[in-house]
Short mmCIF file of C-alpha atoms in Angstrom, two decimals:
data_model
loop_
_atom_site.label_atom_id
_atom_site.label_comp_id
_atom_site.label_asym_id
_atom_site.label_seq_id
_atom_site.Cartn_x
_atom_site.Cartn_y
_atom_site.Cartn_z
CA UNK A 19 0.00 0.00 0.00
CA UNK A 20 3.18 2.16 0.95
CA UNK A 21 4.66 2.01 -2.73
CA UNK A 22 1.55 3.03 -4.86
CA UNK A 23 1.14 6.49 -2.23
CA UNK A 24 4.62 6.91 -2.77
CA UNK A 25 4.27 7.33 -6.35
CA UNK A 26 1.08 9.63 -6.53
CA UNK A 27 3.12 11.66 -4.20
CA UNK A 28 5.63 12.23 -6.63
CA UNK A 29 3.73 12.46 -9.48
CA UNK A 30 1.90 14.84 -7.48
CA UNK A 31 5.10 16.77 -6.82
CA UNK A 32 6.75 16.69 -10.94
CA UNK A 33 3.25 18.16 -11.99
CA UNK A 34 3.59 21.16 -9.07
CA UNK A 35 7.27 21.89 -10.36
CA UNK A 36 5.70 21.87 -14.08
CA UNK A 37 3.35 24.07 -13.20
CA UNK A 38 5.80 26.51 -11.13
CA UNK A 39 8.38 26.48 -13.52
CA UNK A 40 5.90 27.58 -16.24
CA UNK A 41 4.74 30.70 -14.31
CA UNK A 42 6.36 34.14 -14.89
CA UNK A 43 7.94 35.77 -11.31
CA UNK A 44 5.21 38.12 -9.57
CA UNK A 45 5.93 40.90 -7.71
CA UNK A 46 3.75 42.33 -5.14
CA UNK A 47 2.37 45.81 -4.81
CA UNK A 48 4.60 48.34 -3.99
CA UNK A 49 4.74 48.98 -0.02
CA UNK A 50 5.19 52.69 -1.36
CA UNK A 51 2.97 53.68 -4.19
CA UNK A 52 3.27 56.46 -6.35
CA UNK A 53 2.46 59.72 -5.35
CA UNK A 54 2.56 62.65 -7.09
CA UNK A 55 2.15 66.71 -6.55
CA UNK A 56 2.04 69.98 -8.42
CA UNK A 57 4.73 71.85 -7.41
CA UNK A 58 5.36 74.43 -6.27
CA UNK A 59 2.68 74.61 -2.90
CA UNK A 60 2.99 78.04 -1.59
CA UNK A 61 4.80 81.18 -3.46
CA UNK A 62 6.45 83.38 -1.07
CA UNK A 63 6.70 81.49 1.45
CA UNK A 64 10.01 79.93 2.84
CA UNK A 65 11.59 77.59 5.74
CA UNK A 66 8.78 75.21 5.10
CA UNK A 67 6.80 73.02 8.01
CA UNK A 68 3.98 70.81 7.51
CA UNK A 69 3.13 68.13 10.32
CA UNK A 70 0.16 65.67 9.43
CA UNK A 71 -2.10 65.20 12.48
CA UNK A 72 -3.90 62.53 13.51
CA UNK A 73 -7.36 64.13 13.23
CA UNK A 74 -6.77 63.81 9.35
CA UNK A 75 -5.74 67.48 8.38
CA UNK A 76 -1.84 68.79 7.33
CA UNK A 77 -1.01 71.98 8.92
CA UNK A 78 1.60 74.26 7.48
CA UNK A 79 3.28 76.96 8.22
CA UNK A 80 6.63 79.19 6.93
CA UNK A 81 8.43 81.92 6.88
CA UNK A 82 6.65 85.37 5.46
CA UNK A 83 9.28 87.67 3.35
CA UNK A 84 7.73 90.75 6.00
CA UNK A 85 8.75 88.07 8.82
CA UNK A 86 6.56 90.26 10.73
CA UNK A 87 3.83 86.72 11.75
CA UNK A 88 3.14 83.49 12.06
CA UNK A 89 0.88 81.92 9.96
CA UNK A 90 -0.95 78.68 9.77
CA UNK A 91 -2.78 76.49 6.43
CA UNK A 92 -4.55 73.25 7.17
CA UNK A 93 -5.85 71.12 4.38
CA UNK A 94 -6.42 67.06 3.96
CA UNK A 95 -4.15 66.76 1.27
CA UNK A 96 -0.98 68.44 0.71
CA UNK A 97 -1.89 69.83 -2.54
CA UNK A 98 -4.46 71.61 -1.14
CA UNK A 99 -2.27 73.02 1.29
CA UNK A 100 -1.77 75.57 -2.27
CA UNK A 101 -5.03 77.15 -1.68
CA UNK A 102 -6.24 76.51 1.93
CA UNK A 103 -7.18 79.82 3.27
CA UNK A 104 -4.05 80.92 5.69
CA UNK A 105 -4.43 82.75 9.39
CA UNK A 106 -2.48 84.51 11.13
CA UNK A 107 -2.03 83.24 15.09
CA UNK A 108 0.61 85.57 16.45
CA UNK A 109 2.61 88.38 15.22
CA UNK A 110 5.49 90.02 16.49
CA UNK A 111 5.68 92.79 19.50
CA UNK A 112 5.82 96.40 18.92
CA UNK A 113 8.88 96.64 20.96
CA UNK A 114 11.36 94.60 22.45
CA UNK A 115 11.93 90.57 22.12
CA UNK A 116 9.90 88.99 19.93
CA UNK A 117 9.97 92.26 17.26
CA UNK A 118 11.65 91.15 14.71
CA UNK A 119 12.41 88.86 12.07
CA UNK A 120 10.08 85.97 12.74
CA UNK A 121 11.81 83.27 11.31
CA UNK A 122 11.06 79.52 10.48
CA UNK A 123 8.04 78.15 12.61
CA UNK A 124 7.11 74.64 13.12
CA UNK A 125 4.69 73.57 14.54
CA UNK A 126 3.88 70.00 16.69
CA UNK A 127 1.76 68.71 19.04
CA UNK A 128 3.05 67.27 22.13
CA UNK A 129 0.96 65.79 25.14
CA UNK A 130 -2.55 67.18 23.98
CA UNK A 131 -1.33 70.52 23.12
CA UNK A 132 -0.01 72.35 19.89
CA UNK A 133 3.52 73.97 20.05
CA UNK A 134 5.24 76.38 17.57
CA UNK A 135 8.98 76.88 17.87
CA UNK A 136 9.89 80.12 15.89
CA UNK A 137 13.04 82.32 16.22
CA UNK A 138 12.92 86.16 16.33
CA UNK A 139 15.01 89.23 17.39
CA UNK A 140 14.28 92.14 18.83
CA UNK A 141 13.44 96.05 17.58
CA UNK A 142 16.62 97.59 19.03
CA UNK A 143 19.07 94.64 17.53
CA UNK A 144 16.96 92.87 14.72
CA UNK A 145 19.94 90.65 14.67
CA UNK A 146 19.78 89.30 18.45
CA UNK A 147 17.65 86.08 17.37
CA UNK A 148 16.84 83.58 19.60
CA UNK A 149 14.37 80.86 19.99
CA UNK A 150 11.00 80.93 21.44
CA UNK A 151 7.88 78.43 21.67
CA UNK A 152 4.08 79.13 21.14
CA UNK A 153 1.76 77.00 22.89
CA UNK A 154 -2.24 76.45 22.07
CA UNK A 155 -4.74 74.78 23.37
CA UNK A 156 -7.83 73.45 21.35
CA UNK A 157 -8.22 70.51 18.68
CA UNK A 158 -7.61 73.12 16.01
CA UNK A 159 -4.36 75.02 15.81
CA UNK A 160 -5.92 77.93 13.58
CA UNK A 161 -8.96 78.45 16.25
CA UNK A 162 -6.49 77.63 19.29
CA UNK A 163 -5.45 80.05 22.28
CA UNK A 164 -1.93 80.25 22.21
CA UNK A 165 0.37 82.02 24.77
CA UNK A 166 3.97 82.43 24.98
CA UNK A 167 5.92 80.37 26.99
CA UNK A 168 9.27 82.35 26.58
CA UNK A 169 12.52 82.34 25.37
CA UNK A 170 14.64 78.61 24.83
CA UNK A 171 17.57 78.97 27.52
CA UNK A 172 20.71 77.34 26.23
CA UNK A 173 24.40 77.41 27.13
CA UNK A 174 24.90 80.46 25.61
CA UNK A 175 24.05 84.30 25.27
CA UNK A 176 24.15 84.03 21.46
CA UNK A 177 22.67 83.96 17.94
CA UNK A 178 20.26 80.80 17.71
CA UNK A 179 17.40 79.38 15.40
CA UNK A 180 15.61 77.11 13.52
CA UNK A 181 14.88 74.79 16.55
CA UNK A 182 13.18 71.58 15.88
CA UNK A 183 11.77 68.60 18.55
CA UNK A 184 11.69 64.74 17.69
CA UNK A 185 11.51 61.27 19.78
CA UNK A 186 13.47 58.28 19.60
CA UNK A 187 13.08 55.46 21.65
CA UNK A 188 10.95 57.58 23.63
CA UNK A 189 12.97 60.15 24.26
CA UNK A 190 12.56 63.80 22.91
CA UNK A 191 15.02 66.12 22.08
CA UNK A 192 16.04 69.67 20.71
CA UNK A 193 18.21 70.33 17.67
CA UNK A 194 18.83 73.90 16.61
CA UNK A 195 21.63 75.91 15.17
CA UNK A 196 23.53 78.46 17.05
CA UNK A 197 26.74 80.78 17.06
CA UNK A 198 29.69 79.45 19.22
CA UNK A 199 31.10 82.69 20.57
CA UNK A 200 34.61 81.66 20.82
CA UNK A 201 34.56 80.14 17.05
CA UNK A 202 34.57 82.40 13.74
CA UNK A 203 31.69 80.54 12.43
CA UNK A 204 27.57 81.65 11.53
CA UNK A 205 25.73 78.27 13.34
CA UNK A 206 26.73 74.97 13.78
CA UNK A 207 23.98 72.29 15.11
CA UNK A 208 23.18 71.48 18.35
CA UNK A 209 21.21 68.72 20.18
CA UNK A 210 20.17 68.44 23.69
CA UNK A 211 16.90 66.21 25.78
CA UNK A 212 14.23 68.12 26.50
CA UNK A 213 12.70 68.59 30.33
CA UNK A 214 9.36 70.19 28.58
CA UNK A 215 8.45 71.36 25.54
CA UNK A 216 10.25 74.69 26.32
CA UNK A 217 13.13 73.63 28.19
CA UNK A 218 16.31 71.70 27.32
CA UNK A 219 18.12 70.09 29.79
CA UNK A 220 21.94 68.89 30.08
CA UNK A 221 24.82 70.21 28.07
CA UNK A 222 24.02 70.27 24.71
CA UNK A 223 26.14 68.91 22.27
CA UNK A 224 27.86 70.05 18.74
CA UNK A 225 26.91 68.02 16.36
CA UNK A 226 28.60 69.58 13.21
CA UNK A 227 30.04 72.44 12.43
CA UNK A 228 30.39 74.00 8.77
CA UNK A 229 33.99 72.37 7.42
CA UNK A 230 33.60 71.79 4.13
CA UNK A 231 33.97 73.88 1.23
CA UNK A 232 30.04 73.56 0.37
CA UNK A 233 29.20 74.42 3.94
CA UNK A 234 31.03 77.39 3.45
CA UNK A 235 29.99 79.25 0.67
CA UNK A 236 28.96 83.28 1.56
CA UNK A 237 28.98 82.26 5.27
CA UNK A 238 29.92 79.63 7.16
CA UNK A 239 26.75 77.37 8.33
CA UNK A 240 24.85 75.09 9.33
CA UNK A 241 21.21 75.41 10.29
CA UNK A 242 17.78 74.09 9.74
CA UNK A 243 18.12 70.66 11.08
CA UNK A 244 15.30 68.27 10.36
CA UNK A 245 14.77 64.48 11.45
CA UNK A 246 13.54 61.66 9.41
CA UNK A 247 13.88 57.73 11.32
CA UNK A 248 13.71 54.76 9.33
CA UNK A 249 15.03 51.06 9.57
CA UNK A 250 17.05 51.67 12.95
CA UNK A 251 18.79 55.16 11.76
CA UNK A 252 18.10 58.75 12.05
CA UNK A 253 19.06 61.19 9.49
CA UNK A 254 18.89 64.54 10.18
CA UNK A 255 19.44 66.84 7.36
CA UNK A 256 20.72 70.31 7.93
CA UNK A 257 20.93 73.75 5.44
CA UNK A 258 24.77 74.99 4.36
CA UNK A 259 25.85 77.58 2.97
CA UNK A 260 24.26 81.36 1.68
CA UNK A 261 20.50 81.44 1.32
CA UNK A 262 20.81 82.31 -2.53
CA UNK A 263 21.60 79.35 -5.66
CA UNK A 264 24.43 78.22 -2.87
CA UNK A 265 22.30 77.03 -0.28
CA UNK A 266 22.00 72.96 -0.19
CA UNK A 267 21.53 69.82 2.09
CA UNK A 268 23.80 67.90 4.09
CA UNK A 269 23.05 65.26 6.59
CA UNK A 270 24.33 63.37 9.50
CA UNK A 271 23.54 59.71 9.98
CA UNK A 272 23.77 57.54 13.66
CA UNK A 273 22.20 54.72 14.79
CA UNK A 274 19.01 54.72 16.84
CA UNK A 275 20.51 52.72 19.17
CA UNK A 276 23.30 55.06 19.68
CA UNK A 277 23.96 57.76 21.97
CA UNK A 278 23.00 60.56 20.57
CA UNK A 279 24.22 62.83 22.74
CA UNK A 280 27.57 62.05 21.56
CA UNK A 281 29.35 63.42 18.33
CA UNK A 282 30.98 60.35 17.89
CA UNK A 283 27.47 58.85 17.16
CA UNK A 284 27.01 60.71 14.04
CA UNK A 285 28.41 60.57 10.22
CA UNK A 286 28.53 63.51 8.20
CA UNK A 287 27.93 63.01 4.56
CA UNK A 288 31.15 64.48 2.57
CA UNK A 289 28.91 66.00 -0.04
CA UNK A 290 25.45 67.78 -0.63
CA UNK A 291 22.58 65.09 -0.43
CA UNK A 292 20.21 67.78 -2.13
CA UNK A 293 21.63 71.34 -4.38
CA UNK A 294 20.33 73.24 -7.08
CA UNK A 295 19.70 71.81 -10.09
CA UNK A 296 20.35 74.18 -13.48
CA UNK A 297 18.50 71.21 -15.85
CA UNK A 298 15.62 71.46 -13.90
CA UNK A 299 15.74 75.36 -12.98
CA UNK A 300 15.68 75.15 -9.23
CA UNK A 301 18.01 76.98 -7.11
CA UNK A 302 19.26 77.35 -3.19
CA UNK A 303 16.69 74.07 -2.25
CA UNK A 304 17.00 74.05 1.55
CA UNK A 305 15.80 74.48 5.31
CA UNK A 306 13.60 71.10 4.81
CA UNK A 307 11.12 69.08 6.83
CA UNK A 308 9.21 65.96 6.62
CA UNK A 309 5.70 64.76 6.03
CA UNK A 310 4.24 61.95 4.91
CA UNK A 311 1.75 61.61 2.33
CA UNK A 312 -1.96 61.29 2.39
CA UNK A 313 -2.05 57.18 2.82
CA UNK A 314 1.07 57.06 4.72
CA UNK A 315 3.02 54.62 2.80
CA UNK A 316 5.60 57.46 1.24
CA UNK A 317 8.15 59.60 3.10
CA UNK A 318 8.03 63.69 1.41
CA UNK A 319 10.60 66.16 1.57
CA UNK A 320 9.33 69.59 2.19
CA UNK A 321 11.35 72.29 1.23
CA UNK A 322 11.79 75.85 -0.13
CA UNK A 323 14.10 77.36 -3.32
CA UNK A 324 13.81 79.40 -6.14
CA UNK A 325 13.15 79.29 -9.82
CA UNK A 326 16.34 81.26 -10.65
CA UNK A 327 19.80 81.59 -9.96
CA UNK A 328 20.74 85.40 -9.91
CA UNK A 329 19.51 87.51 -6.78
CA UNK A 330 19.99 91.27 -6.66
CA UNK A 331 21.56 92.71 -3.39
CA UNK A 332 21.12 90.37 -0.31
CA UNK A 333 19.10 86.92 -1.16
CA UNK A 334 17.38 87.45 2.90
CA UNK A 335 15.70 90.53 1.30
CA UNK A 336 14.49 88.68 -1.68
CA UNK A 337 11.03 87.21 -1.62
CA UNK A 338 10.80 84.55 -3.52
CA UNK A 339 11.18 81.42 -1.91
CA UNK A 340 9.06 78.87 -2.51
CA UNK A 341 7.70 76.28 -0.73
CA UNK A 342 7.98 72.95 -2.88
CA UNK A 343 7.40 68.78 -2.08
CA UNK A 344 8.85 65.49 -3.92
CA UNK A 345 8.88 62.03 -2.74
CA UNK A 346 11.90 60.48 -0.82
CA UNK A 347 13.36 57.29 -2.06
CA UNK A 348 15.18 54.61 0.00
CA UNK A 349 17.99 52.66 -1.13
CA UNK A 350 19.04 49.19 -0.66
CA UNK A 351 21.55 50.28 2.23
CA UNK A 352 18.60 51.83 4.07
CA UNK A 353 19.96 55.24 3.47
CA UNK A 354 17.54 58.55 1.77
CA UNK A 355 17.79 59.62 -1.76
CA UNK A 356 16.33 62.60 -2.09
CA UNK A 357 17.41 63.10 -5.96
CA UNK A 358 17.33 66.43 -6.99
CA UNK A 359 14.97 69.32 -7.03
CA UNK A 360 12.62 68.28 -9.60
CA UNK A 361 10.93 70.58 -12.44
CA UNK A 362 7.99 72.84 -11.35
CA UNK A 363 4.90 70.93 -12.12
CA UNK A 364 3.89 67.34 -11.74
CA UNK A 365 6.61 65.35 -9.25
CA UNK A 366 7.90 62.37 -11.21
CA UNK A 367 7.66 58.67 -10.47
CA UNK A 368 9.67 55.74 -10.96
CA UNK A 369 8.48 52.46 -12.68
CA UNK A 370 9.77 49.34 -11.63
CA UNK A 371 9.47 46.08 -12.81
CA UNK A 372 7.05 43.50 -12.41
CA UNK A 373 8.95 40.48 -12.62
CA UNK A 374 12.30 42.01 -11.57
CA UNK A 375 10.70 43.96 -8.94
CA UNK A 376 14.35 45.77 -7.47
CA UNK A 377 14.98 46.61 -11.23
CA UNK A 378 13.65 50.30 -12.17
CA UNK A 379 13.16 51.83 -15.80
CA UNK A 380 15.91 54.16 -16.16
CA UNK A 381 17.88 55.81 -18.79
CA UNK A 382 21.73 55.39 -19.39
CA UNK A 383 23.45 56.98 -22.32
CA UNK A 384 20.30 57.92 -23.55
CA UNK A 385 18.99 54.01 -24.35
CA UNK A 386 16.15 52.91 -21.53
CA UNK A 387 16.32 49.65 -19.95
CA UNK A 388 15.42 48.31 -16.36
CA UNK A 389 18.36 48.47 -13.61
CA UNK A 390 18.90 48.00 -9.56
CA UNK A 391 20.24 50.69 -7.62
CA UNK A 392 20.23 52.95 -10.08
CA UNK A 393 22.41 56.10 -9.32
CA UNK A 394 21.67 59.08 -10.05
CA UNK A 395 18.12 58.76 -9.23
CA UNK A 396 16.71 61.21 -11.17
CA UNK A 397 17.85 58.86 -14.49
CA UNK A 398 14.96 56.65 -13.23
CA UNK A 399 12.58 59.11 -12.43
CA UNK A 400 10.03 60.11 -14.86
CA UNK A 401 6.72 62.83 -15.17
CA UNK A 402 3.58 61.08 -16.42
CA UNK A 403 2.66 64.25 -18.85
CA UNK A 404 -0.47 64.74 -21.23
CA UNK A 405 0.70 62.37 -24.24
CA UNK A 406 2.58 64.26 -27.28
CA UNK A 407 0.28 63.12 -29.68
CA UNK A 408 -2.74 64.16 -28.23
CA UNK A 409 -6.13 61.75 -28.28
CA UNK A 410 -5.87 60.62 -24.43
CA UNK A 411 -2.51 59.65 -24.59
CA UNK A 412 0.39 60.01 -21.95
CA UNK A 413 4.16 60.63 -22.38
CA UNK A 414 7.30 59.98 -19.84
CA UNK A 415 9.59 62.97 -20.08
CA UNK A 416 12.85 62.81 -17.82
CA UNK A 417 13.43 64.30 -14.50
CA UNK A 418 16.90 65.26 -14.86
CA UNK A 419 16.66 66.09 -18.81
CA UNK A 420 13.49 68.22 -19.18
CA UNK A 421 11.99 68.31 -22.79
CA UNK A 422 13.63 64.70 -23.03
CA UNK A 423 10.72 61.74 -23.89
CA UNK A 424 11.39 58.11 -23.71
CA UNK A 425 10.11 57.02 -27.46
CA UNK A 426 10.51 54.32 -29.51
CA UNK A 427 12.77 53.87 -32.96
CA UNK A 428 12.80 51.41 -34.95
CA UNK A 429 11.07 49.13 -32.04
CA UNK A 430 13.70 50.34 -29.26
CA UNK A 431 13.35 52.55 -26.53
CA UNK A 432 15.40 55.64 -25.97
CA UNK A 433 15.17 58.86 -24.38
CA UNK A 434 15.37 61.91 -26.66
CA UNK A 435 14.79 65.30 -27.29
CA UNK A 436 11.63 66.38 -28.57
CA UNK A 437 12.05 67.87 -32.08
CA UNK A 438 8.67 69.21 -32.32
CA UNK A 439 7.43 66.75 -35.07
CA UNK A 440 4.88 64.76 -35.90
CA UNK A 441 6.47 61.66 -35.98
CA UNK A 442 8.25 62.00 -32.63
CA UNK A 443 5.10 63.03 -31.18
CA UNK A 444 3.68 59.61 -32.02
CA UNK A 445 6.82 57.87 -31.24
CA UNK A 446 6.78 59.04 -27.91
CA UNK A 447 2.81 58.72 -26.75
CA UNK A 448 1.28 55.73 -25.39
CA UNK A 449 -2.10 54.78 -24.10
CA UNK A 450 -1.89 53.99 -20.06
CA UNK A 451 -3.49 50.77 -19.66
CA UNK A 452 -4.19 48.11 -16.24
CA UNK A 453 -1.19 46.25 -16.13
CA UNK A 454 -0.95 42.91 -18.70
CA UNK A 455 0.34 40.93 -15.88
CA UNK A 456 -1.05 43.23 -12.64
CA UNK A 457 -4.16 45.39 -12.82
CA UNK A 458 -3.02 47.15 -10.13
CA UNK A 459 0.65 47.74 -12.54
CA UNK A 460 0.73 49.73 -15.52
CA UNK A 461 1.48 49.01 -19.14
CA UNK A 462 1.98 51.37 -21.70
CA UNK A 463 0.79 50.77 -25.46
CA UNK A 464 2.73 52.11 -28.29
CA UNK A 465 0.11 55.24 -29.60
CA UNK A 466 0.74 54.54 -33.31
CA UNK A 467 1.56 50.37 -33.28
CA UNK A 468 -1.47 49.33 -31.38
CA UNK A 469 -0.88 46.22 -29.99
CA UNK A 470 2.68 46.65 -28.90
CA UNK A 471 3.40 47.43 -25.48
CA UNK A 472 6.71 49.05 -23.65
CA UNK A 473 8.07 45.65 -22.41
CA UNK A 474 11.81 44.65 -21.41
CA UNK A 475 14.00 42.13 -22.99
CA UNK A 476 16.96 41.40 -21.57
CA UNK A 477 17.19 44.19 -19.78
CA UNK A 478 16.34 46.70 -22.58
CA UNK A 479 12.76 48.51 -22.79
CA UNK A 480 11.72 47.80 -26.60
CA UNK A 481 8.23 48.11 -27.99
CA UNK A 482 6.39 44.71 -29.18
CA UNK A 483 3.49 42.67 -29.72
CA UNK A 484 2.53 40.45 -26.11
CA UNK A 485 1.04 37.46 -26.09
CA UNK A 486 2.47 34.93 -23.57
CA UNK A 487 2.37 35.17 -20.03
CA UNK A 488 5.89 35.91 -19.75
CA UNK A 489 5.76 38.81 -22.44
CA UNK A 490 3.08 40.43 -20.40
CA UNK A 491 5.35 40.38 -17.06
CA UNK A 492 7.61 42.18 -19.26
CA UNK A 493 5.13 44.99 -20.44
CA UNK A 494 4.21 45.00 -16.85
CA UNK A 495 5.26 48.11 -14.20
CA UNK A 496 4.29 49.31 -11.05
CA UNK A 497 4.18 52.86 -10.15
CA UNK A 498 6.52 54.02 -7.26
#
């Protein structure tokens, strides 16, 4: 009885592997979806914040060019953030502390109440800035009663800003930027635990100070520190540099785990991890935060720059900065990529395989094919535009080579400049369709050889006819 069992087992077994073996790969949906925005969010507004609350609303709020106020937006979607109505919840004393440039609020909400952390100077030295906190009390920031809880006391009697709170392993912290008296610097960064929302307690510690030659550009700092935690690490990004086309990211790295309260704990990238960007027109991108977007499964970078490079006379009276979002990509190593500044207009997207699902369309010397780890980002990052051709179509232009379409020649898929004719126009539009493989994918069919869709083939995106299973797992992306 033993024998016959064993054999319908393993016949049992041979026509599983058949089967299997057969099958095309699968990936599964994205954890992070595509999202995209129209940039920029607010005009004339700089030193971005926006904080996403749990009652369901984002609340924003920035630097005015009169830095006279604070201000407040709240809308359920960050794109309506553009044109939420705005209030006004404080603005600065006639006299005194508090008189003077109000500079970079943020705003959180800590044990049931709503806190703003703003700097400001005063009307007899508009250049004494220091730190103070709001605090309100109601479920809505915009309706709330806020009062002043004073002035953030630290170690020294000296030029300090841009102060921002976060928690790890539950404990919460201060980071802010401050002049060392006895050092010929602007700021360096600073961290210290936190006895209230106000108060900081212990001997703060330098975290970085400006070295580099990109830190170091018109003045000597380092300021606007913002905290993003993911997989075990925090990364806290920080401003460098002048506020005009010189202005860029850096960021320090330690372990959760670690003490954070000493330098040693942190690594300090050697370059820029965000600058301007002259392909895309987008200059001086800094003082950042983080939100997330609306279904929580992408990380955002909020942030503030310019559409152009030259400033007349001193960039802090210019008042044009503009507050601006684009998705944050991880890589393998766990580490951000926040790619570069990206066009005004829709944010791009990356499309990544179906069947290879760490392998992303990209471009590379100008010929598309699918690749892992791509680097630079942006050469797999591409805007979903109204099609070239017209009648409902949709074409991918580059991030990092605007006016650039991937399109198809002679059945082969390259990225290329549009020339403004008729034939490229066709070459480069495609009808969006439900994934072959994945509805919830994409697949995009040639506009002007129905019937062929963008697939890869070893490796390299070419357009052709599908019609096995494994040819539609090639035509087959998801959005990220």
């Amino acid at each position: 009885m033993r024998r016959p069992s064993l054999r319908l087992l393993l016949a049992v077994l041979v026509a599983l592997a058949a089967c299997f073996a057969g099958a095309p790969a699968q990936a599964a949906v994205p954890d992070s979806p595509a999202v995209t925005y129209t940039n920029p969010i607010a005009d004339k507004r700089a030193d971005p914040h926006i904080f996403k609350h749990t009652d369901g609303y984002y609340y924003f709020t920035a630097t005015v060019p009169e830095y006279d106020r604070i201000v407040l937006r709240r809308a359920t979607t960050i794109q309506g953030l553009k044109s939420a109505p705005e209030t006004t919840i404080w603005t600065k004393h006639a006299s005194g502390v508090m008189g003077a440039h109000i500079w970079a609020p943020e705003i959180h909400f800590i044990d049931g109440k709503w806190y703003v952390y703003f700097a400001a100077g005063t009307t007899n030295d508009i250049w004494a800035i220091r730190m103070y906190v709001l605090e309100g009390t109601g479920a809505n920031p915009l309706t709330a009663a806020w009062t002043e809880k004073g002035r953030i006391k630290t170690q020294w009697e000296s030029f300090s800003l841009d102060a921002t709170t976060f928690v790890v392993n539950g404990v919460r912290y201060l980071a802010w930027a401050q002049r060392d008296p006895s050092v010929n610097n602007n700021t360096d960064l600073y961290l210290a635990k936190m006895a209230n929302p106000w108060t900081i307690t212990g001997t703060p510690v330098m975290l970085s100070r400006p070295t580099h030659s990109w830190e170091t550009v018109g003045y000597k700092v380092n300021e606007g520190p913002a905290v993003i935690q993911r997989g075990g690490k925090v990364f806290m990004t920080y401003s460098a540099s002048a506020t005009d086309s010189n202005y860029c990211l850096g960021m320090l790295t330690a372990s959760a785990s670690a003490n954070l309260l000493s330098q040693a704990s942190w690594s300090k990238s050697p370059v820029p991890v965000f600058a301007s960007s002259a392909a895309t027109g987008q200059y001086g991108p800094g003082h950042n935060s983080f939100t997330v977007s609306e279904d929580g499964k992408s990380d955002i970078l909020v942030y503030h720059d310019r559409a152009y490079k030259d400033i007349s006379g001193d960039p802090l009276n210019d008042p044009n900065r503009r507050t601006r979002v684009q998705k944050v990509y991880w890589n393998a190593d766990g580490t951000p990529d926040f790619g570069i500044p990206v066009a005004d207009g829709v944010t791009p997207q990356r499309l990544s395989s179906y069947n290879f699902p760490e392998r992303f369309v990209r471009h590379y010397d100008y010929r598309a094919r699918i690749e892992a780890n791509v680097t630079p980002l942006a050469d797999s990052q591409f805007r979903v535009v109204p099609g070239l051709a017209g009648g409902g179509t949709v074409s991918l232009e580059s991030a990092n080579f605007p006016g650039y379409y991937l399109r198809h020649d002679d059945f082969e898929v390259w990225l290329a400049r549009d020339d403004g004719s008729a034939s490229f126009a066709a070459d480069a539009a495609f009808h969006r369709r439900a994934g072959l493989a994945d509805s919830a994918g994409v697949s995009y069919e040639s506009y002007n050889y129905p019937g062929r869709y963008v697939r890869h083939w070893e490796y390299l995106l070419r357009v052709q006819a599908v019609s096995t299973a494994t040819d539609r797992a090639d035509a087959t992306f998801h959005a990220q």
